[in-house]
Short mmCIF file of C-alpha atoms in Angstrom, two decimals:
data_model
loop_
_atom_site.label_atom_id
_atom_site.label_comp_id
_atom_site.label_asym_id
_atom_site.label_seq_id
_atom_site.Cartn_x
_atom_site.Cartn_y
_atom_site.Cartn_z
CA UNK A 19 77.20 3.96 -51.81
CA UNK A 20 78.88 4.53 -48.72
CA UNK A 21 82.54 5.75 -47.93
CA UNK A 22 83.01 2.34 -46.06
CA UNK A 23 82.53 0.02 -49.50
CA UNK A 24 85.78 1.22 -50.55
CA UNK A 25 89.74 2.78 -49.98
CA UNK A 26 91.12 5.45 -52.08
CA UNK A 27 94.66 5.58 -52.29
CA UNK A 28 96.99 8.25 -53.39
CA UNK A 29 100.34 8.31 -54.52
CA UNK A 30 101.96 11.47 -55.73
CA UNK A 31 104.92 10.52 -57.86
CA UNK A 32 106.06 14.00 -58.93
CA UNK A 33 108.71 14.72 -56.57
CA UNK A 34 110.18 11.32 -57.12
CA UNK A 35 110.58 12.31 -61.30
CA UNK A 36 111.43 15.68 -60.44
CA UNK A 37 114.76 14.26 -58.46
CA UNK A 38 114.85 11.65 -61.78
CA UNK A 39 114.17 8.70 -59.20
CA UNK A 40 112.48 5.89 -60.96
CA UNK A 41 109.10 5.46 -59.09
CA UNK A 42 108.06 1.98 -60.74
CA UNK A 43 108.94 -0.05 -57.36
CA UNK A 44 106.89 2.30 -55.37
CA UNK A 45 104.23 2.20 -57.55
CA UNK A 46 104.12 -1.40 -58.42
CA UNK A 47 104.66 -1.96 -54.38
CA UNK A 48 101.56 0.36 -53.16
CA UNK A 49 99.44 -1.95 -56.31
CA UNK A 50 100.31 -5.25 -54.46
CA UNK A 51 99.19 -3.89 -50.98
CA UNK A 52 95.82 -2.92 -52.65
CA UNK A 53 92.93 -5.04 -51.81
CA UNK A 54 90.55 -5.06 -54.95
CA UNK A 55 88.11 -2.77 -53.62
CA UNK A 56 90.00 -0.11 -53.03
CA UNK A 57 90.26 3.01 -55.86
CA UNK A 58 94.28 4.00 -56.63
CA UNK A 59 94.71 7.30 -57.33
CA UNK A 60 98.08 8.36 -58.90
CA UNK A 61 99.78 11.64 -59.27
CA UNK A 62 102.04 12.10 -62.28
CA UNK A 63 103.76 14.83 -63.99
CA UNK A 64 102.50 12.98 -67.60
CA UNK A 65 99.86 10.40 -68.30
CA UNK A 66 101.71 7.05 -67.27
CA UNK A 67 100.60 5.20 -70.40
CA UNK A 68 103.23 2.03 -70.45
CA UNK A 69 101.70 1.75 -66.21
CA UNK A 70 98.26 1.83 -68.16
CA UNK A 71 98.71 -1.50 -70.23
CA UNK A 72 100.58 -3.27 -67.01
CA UNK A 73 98.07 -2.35 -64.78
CA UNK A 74 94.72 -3.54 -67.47
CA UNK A 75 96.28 -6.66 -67.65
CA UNK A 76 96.18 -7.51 -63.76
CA UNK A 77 92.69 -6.82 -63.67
CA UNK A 78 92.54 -3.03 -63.36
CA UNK A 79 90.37 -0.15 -65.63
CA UNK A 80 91.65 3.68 -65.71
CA UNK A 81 90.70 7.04 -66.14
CA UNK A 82 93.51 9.95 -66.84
CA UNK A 83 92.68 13.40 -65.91
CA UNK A 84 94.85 16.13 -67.33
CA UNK A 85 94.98 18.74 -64.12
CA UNK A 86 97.74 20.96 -66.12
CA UNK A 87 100.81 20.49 -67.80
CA UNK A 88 102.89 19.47 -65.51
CA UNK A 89 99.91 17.01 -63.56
CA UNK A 90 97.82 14.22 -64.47
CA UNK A 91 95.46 12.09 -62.18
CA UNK A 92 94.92 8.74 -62.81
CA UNK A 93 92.57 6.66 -60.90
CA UNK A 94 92.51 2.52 -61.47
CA UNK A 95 89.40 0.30 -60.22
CA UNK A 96 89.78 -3.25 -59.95
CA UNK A 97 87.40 -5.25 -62.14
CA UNK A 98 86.09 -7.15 -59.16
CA UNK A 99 85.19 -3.47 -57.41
CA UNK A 100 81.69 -3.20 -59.13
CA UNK A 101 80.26 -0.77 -56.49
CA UNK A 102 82.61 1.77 -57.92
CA UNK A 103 82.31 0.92 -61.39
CA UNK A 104 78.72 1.44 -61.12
CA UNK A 105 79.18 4.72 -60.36
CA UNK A 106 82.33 5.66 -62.61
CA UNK A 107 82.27 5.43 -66.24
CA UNK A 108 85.80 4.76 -68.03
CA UNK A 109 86.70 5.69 -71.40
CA UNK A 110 89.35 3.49 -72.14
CA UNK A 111 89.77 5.04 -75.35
CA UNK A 112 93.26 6.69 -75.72
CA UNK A 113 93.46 10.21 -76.64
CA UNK A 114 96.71 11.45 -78.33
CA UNK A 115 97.14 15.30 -78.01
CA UNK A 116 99.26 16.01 -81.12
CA UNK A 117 100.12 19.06 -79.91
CA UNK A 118 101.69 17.63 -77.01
CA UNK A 119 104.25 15.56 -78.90
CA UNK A 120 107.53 16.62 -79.40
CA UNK A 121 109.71 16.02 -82.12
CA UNK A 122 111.73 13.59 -79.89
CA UNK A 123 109.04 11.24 -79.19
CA UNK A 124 108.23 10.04 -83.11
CA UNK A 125 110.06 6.97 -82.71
CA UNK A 126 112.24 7.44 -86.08
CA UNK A 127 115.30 5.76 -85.40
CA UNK A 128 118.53 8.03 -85.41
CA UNK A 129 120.40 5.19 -87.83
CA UNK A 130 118.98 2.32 -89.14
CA UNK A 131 121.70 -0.54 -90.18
CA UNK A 132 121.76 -3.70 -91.99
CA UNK A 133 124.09 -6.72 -90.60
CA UNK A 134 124.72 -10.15 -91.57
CA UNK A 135 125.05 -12.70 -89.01
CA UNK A 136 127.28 -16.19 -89.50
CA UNK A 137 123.47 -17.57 -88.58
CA UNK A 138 121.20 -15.62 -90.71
CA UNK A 139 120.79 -15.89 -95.00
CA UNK A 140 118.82 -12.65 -94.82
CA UNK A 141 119.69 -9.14 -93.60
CA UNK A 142 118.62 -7.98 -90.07
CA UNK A 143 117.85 -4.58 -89.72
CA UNK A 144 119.13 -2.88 -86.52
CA UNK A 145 117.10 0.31 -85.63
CA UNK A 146 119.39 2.74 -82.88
CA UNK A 147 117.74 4.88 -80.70
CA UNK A 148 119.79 7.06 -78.34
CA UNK A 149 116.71 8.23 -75.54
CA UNK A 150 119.01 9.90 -73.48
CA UNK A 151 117.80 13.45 -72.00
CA UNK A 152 114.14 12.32 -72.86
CA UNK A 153 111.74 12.47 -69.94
CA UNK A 154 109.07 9.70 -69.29
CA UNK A 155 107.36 8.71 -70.95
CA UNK A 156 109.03 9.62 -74.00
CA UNK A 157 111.87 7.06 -74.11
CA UNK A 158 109.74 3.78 -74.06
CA UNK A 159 106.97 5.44 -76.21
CA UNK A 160 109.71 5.93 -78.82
CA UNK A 161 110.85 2.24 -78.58
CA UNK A 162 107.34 0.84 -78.83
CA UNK A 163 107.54 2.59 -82.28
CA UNK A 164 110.33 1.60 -83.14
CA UNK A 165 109.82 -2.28 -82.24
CA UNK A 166 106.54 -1.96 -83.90
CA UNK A 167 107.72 -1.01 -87.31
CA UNK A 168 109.95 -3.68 -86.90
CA UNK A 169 109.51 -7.93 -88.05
CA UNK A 170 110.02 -10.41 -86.08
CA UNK A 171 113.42 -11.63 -85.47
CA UNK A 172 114.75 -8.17 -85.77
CA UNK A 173 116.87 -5.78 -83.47
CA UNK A 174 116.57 -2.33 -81.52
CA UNK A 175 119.40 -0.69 -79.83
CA UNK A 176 118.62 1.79 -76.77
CA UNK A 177 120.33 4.21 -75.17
CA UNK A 178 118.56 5.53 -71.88
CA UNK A 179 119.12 7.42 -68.90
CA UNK A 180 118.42 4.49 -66.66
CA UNK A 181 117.64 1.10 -66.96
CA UNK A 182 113.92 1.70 -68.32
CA UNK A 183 111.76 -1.14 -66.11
CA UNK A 184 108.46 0.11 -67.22
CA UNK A 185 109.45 -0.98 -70.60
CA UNK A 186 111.39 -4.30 -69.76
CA UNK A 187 108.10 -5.01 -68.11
CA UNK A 188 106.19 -4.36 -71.71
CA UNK A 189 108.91 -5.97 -73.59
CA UNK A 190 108.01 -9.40 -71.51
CA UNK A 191 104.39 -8.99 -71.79
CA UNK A 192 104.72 -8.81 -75.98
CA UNK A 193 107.33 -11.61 -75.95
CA UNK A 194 110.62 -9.28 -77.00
CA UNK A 195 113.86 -10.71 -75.74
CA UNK A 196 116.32 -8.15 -74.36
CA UNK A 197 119.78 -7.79 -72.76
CA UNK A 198 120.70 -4.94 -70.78
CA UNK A 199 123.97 -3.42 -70.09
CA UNK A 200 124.50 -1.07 -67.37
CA UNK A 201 127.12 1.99 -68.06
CA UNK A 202 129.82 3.34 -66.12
CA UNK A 203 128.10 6.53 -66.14
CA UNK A 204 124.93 5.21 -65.07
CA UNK A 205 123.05 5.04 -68.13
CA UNK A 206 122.00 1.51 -69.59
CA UNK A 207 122.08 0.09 -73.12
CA UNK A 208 119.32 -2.57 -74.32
CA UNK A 209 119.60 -4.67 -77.00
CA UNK A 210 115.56 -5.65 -77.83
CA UNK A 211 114.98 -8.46 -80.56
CA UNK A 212 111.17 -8.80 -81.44
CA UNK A 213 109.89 -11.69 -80.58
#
């Protein structure tokens, strides 16, 4: 294969997280400018697992590469780049280091609460998770396990940092509605019902 068949592009997002500047524009931004033989390389301070399921579903495979602990590599192929593919083999099985996971990324809910609503006959349970001081990916990894415990129909209540946009993307790709509510102290409250 020669060099010429494909791009490889690089993004180091580090610095961005490291000055707690959400890189998802960038990121999505250099994606759309890709043609799809070109090879995406991205630099991240933990494997970007809620990019992982955005990016599979517009067309792209992955491999993560732990460099140390504070740097993964990541490198997506589109699935219309076969020249690469051929030569790259993807395990797109995910691989949870237990020993990596901290106490603050289980996904048990701090309260758990049961209303009634003027519109509902049974109770609704309300799961509240408070992911402030968390760093990525922790916050939305903990709401994914909280909304999947959940039924349909019922609520989770987030408290983040910032207004989490990897996860309102994931929350529209699994048919959740949401409302979000920006602080005066820049943090941002979401109300998630599971759709």
């Amino acid at each position: 294969m020669s060099s010429t068949d494909y791009r490889i592009i690089e993004l180091d997002v580090r610095p961005h997280l490291s000055k707690k500047i959400e890189p998802f524009q960038l990121i999505m931004s250099t994606v759309k400018g890709l043609d799809p033989m070109d090879v995406f390389v991205l630099h991240t301070p933990f494997k970007p697992t809620p990019l992982l399921g955005i990016l599979k579903m517009r067309g792209y495979s992955h491999t993560s590469e732990r460099i140390n602990a504070e740097h993964w590599c990541t490198t997506f192929v589109h699935r219309k780049n076969k020249t690469w593919s051929k030569d790259v083999t993807f395990n797109n099985a995910e691989v949870l280091n237990l020993e990596e996971a901290s106490s603050g990324c289980t996904g048990e809910p701090e309260s758990t609460k049961f209303t009634y609503s003027s519109d509902e006959t049974t109770l609704s349970p309300t799961i509240t998770l408070d992911n402030r001081g968390l760093e990525p990916p922790q916050p939305m990894m903990r709401t994914l396990a909280a909304l999947k415990r959940c039924e349909p129909g019922q609520m989770v209540l987030i408290h983040n940092d910032r207004v989490p946009v990897f996860l309102m993307e994931e929350l529209n790709n699994l048919g959740c509605s949401y409302t979000v509510e920006d602080q005066v102290d820049g943090t941002a409250k979401l109300r998630i019902v599971k759709g």
